[in-house]
Amino acid sequence: MHSDTQQRLARLYQDESRRVLATLIRLLGSFDLAEEALHDAFLAAASQWPREGVPDNPRAWLVSTGRFKAIDQLRRKARFDESLDHVADSLYQQSEREVFDDDDRIEDDRLRLIFTCCHPSLAPEAQIALTLREVCDLTTEEIARAFLTTPATLAQRIVRAKRKIQSARIPYEVPGPAELPDRLDAVLQVIYLVFNEGYSSSFGDQVTRHDLSEEAVRLGRLLAELLPDPEVQGLLALMLLHQSRRAARTSAGGDLIRLENQDRTLWDSVMIAEGEGLVRRALVSRRVGPYTLQAAIAALHADAPFAEETDWNEILGFYDLLRRAHPSPVVELNRAVAVAMRDGPRAGLNLIDELSAGGRLNNYHLLHAARADLCRQLGRVDEARLAYEQAIALCRQAPERRFLEAQLKSLAG
Amino acid sequence: MKYLCLVYSDENDLHSLPDSPKDTECHAYAQNLAEGGQLVAGEALEPVSTATTVRVRGGQLSITDGPFAETKEQLAGFYMIDARDLNEALRIAAGIPPARVGSIEVRPVRPLDV
């Protein structure tokens, strides 16, 4: 019985601790108080449940225990600081009315937590750190490791963000319909940044840091469940379709393998099927956004059993939609590569040279890498060499640099 | 909760861009906020060339010409508002007419610990 309860408690922590935290933040009006209360509630459960049995509704028990513990704590501190007594009283009265809420309200708390952590008045790196800490329950050490910074720096970033939430009074709410689209974009951006940091980290020795991309997929799933918006589905689809190639993307030695050279039998067909289902649903909605369009492109790659069977025509169709609705130099670059695949290297190179003349991507190593590949195909070896060298100089990630160096070496002459 | 919305803009072209607000528009916006009980105070400021900076160091008063810091954008005016939370304050700030040509810094007012 004893170890049974402990196991159940451990599972409950995994499944419910973020829900309980999200509700406690609403009831107590403070991240710090809520975190302490969550900790105390699980401690109380660990000591009481083995003796008294697990309550019928463990989550409600944890919320109400955590709330009482926090108010108790304030009352104890009030012996030294009278002003806290008043805080404790009003907290007690206020939250008393709100404790026994329906499940919808509780689910909304998780959304409130996500939107608060991704509030645009917090610095982008603070949004990411806070989301990973509060929503995903990663430790500061884990987050610091993932972003190659020290735990002290990261902890400070989180403390500062929480202080700003408190003192600027960032409300704990899901934005109203007028603000929702913009605010949702900010949330999606945080999730996609986390995913990309995991999938193709911009620094360091490894190509992928799996934990982060898995965390991002988990976040995407949670958001899709809480807020079934087409772009949320589009982003989840995009992440799943990329993630599906994970096993094929690097060699045993940790080297990068390009899409056209990957062993497609290693692609995860379950993830692909899920991603494609989501893309289809998102595409028929009225609000087709950039994530959905990129996911549609990824789905077309996933559909081709061999690289030669890729439907570049269809892919270009989606790139055209993408550049019309959401123009960006990176989209132009990717489109140029697709044009090269359909119409030949010269056509692609012309587009890249135009882009390069615009000057906005000249510090982006992939522009030079793409240019190098096309020059090589056209037999313009000297230009290719120069472009590979530029790409290598700009590339900060070791596996990608090794890949580019191998390309440079294999140039004839 | 009170927030101070500081209006910054390059004062050389604050009044001369196609999107530049007229005084009447700013006045109407402030009037509107006041009627909704959201305006505590709000004024436009004379250009920084009229500013004087005061410091006291070691009991010694120093008075110098000009603003505290020379920057590309200058403080052009302010609105002290009363808003429920930061989201409402940001909505109000976004409606301040010179937001179209300059920028609005929204700062929560810190209640003095007395």
GROMACS .gro file of N, CA, C and O in nm, chain A residues 111 114 118 124 127-128 131-132 135-136 147 184-199 212-224 231-232 235-236 239 291:
model
  184
  111LEU      N    1  -0.402   2.767  -1.988
  111LEU     CA    2  -0.385   2.865  -2.096
  111LEU      C    3  -0.339   2.999  -2.041
  111LEU      O    4  -0.253   3.065  -2.098
  114ILE      N    5   0.025   2.985  -1.983
  114ILE     CA    6   0.103   2.993  -2.107
  114ILE      C    7   0.106   3.137  -2.160
  114ILE      O    8   0.212   3.191  -2.193
  118CYS      N    9   0.433   3.391  -2.191
  118CYS     CA   10   0.473   3.439  -2.324
  118CYS      C   11   0.423   3.582  -2.348
  118CYS      O   12   0.400   3.619  -2.462
  124PRO      N   13   1.218   3.818  -2.501
  124PRO     CA   14   1.200   3.685  -2.562
  124PRO      C   15   1.270   3.573  -2.486
  124PRO      O   16   1.213   3.466  -2.465
  127GLN      N   17   1.072   3.492  -2.186
  127GLN     CA   18   0.950   3.416  -2.219
  127GLN      C   19   0.983   3.267  -2.231
  127GLN      O   20   0.912   3.181  -2.179
  128ILE      N   21   1.091   3.238  -2.300
  128ILE     CA   22   1.129   3.099  -2.321
  128ILE      C   23   1.165   3.033  -2.188
  128ILE      O   24   1.117   2.924  -2.156
  131THR      N   25   0.854   2.987  -1.968
  131THR     CA   26   0.764   2.883  -2.020
  131THR      C   27   0.821   2.744  -1.989
  131THR      O   28   0.748   2.655  -1.944
  132LEU      N   29   0.951   2.726  -2.012
  132LEU     CA   30   1.010   2.595  -1.986
  132LEU      C   31   1.009   2.563  -1.837
  132LEU      O   32   0.989   2.449  -1.797
  135VAL      N   33   0.565   2.605  -1.727
  135VAL     CA   34   0.468   2.522  -1.800
  135VAL      C   35   0.521   2.380  -1.819
  135VAL      O   36   0.448   2.283  -1.809
  136CYS      N   37   0.651   2.367  -1.848
  136CYS     CA   38   0.708   2.236  -1.878
  136CYS      C   39   0.776   2.173  -1.756
  136CYS      O   40   0.815   2.056  -1.762
  147PHE      N   41   2.047   2.600  -2.309
  147PHE     CA   42   2.079   2.726  -2.376
  147PHE      C   43   2.221   2.771  -2.351
  147PHE      O   44   2.254   2.888  -2.373
  184LEU      N   45  -0.140   3.503  -2.961
  184LEU     CA   46  -0.119   3.362  -2.994
  184LEU      C   47   0.007   3.347  -3.079
  184LEU      O   48   0.086   3.254  -3.060
  185ASP      N   49   0.028   3.440  -3.172
  185ASP     CA   50   0.150   3.436  -3.251
  185ASP      C   51   0.273   3.436  -3.162
  185ASP      O   52   0.371   3.365  -3.189
  186ALA      N   53   0.269   3.517  -3.057
  186ALA     CA   54   0.384   3.524  -2.965
  186ALA      C   55   0.407   3.389  -2.897
  186ALA      O   56   0.520   3.344  -2.882
  187VAL      N   57   0.297   3.323  -2.858
  187VAL     CA   58   0.310   3.193  -2.794
  187VAL      C   59   0.367   3.091  -2.892
  187VAL      O   60   0.459   3.014  -2.860
  188LEU      N   61   0.314   3.093  -3.015
  188LEU     CA   62   0.362   2.997  -3.116
  188LEU      C   63   0.510   3.019  -3.143
  188LEU      O   64   0.587   2.925  -3.164
  189GLN      N   65   0.550   3.145  -3.143
  189GLN     CA   66   0.689   3.176  -3.169
  189GLN      C   67   0.780   3.119  -3.059
  189GLN      O   68   0.887   3.066  -3.089
  190VAL      N   69   0.736   3.131  -2.935
  190VAL     CA   70   0.815   3.074  -2.826
  190VAL      C   71   0.828   2.922  -2.845
  190VAL      O   72   0.938   2.867  -2.836
  191ILE      N   73   0.717   2.858  -2.875
  191ILE     CA   74   0.721   2.712  -2.891
  191ILE      C   75   0.813   2.674  -3.007
  191ILE      O   76   0.894   2.582  -2.997
  192TYR      N   77   0.804   2.748  -3.117
  192TYR     CA   78   0.885   2.714  -3.235
  192TYR      C   79   1.034   2.741  -3.208
  192TYR      O   80   1.121   2.666  -3.254
  193LEU      N   81   1.063   2.847  -3.133
  193LEU     CA   82   1.202   2.875  -3.097
  193LEU      C   83   1.259   2.762  -3.011
  193LEU      O   84   1.372   2.719  -3.031
  194VAL      N   85   1.180   2.716  -2.917
  194VAL     CA   86   1.224   2.605  -2.833
  194VAL      C   87   1.250   2.482  -2.921
  194VAL      O   88   1.351   2.415  -2.910
  195PHE      N   89   1.156   2.457  -3.012
  195PHE     CA   90   1.172   2.342  -3.101
  195PHE      C   91   1.300   2.354  -3.184
  195PHE      O   92   1.380   2.261  -3.193
  196ASN      N   93   1.320   2.470  -3.244
  196ASN     CA   94   1.437   2.489  -3.330
  196ASN      C   95   1.567   2.482  -3.253
  196ASN      O   96   1.666   2.432  -3.303
  197GLU      N   97   1.564   2.534  -3.131
  197GLU     CA   98   1.684   2.527  -3.049
  197GLU      C   99   1.717   2.380  -3.023
  197GLU      O  100   1.833   2.342  -3.019
  198GLY      N  101   1.613   2.298  -3.009
  198GLY     CA  102   1.638   2.156  -2.989
  198GLY      C  103   1.673   2.085  -3.118
  198GLY      O  104   1.755   1.994  -3.121
  199TYR      N  105   1.612   2.128  -3.227
  199TYR     CA  106   1.624   2.053  -3.352
  199TYR      C  107   1.752   2.087  -3.427
  199TYR      O  108   1.820   1.999  -3.478
  212LEU      N  109   1.468   1.931  -2.590
  212LEU     CA  110   1.399   2.056  -2.617
  212LEU      C  111   1.295   2.040  -2.726
  212LEU      O  112   1.184   2.093  -2.716
  213SER      N  113   1.328   1.967  -2.833
  213SER     CA  114   1.227   1.955  -2.938
  213SER      C  115   1.109   1.870  -2.890
  213SER      O  116   0.995   1.898  -2.926
  214GLU      N  117   1.138   1.771  -2.809
  214GLU     CA  118   1.026   1.693  -2.754
  214GLU      C  119   0.940   1.778  -2.662
  214GLU      O  120   0.817   1.767  -2.663
  215GLU      N  121   1.005   1.861  -2.585
  215GLU     CA  122   0.932   1.951  -2.495
  215GLU      C  123   0.841   2.043  -2.577
  215GLU      O  124   0.727   2.069  -2.540
  216ALA      N  125   0.895   2.093  -2.689
  216ALA     CA  126   0.817   2.184  -2.773
  216ALA      C  127   0.697   2.111  -2.834
  216ALA      O  128   0.587   2.167  -2.842
  217VAL      N  129   0.717   1.987  -2.876
  217VAL     CA  130   0.605   1.911  -2.932
  217VAL      C  131   0.499   1.889  -2.824
  217VAL      O  132   0.379   1.905  -2.848
  218ARG      N  133   0.546   1.859  -2.703
  218ARG     CA  134   0.451   1.840  -2.593
  218ARG      C  135   0.371   1.968  -2.567
  218ARG      O  136   0.250   1.965  -2.550
  219LEU      N  137   0.442   2.082  -2.569
  219LEU     CA  138   0.374   2.210  -2.553
  219LEU      C  139   0.273   2.234  -2.664
  219LEU      O  140   0.162   2.282  -2.641
  220GLY      N  141   0.316   2.203  -2.786
  220GLY     CA  142   0.226   2.220  -2.901
  220GLY      C  143   0.100   2.136  -2.886
  220GLY      O  144  -0.010   2.182  -2.916
  221ARG      N  145   0.118   2.013  -2.839
  221ARG     CA  146   0.002   1.925  -2.817
  221ARG      C  147  -0.092   1.984  -2.713
  221ARG      O  148  -0.213   1.986  -2.731
  222LEU      N  149  -0.033   2.030  -2.604
  222LEU     CA  150  -0.113   2.088  -2.496
  222LEU      C  151  -0.193   2.207  -2.550
  222LEU      O  152  -0.314   2.218  -2.528
  223LEU      N  153  -0.125   2.293  -2.624
  223LEU     CA  154  -0.192   2.412  -2.675
  223LEU      C  155  -0.302   2.375  -2.774
  223LEU      O  156  -0.411   2.433  -2.773
  224ALA      N  157  -0.273   2.275  -2.859
  224ALA     CA  158  -0.373   2.233  -2.958
  224ALA      C  159  -0.498   2.178  -2.889
  224ALA      O  160  -0.610   2.193  -2.938
  231GLU      N  161  -0.369   2.753  -3.676
  231GLU     CA  162  -0.225   2.775  -3.676
  231GLU      C  163  -0.155   2.694  -3.566
  231GLU      O  164  -0.038   2.658  -3.579
  232VAL      N  165  -0.227   2.668  -3.457
  232VAL     CA  166  -0.170   2.582  -3.353
  232VAL      C  167  -0.151   2.442  -3.410
  232VAL      O  168  -0.047   2.378  -3.393
  235LEU      N  169   0.142   2.449  -3.655
  235LEU     CA  170   0.273   2.444  -3.591
  235LEU      C  171   0.303   2.304  -3.538
  235LEU      O  172   0.414   2.253  -3.557
  236LEU      N  173   0.203   2.242  -3.474
  236LEU     CA  174   0.224   2.107  -3.423
  236LEU      C  175   0.260   2.014  -3.539
  236LEU      O  176   0.352   1.932  -3.529
  239MET      N  177   0.619   2.070  -3.655
  239MET     CA  178   0.717   2.012  -3.563
  239MET      C  179   0.720   1.859  -3.576
  239MET      O  180   0.827   1.799  -3.579
  291TYR      N  181   0.270   2.881  -4.038
  291TYR     CA  182   0.311   2.750  -3.989
  291TYR      C  183   0.244   2.639  -4.069
  291TYR      O  184   0.305   2.539  -4.104
   0.00000   0.00000   0.00000
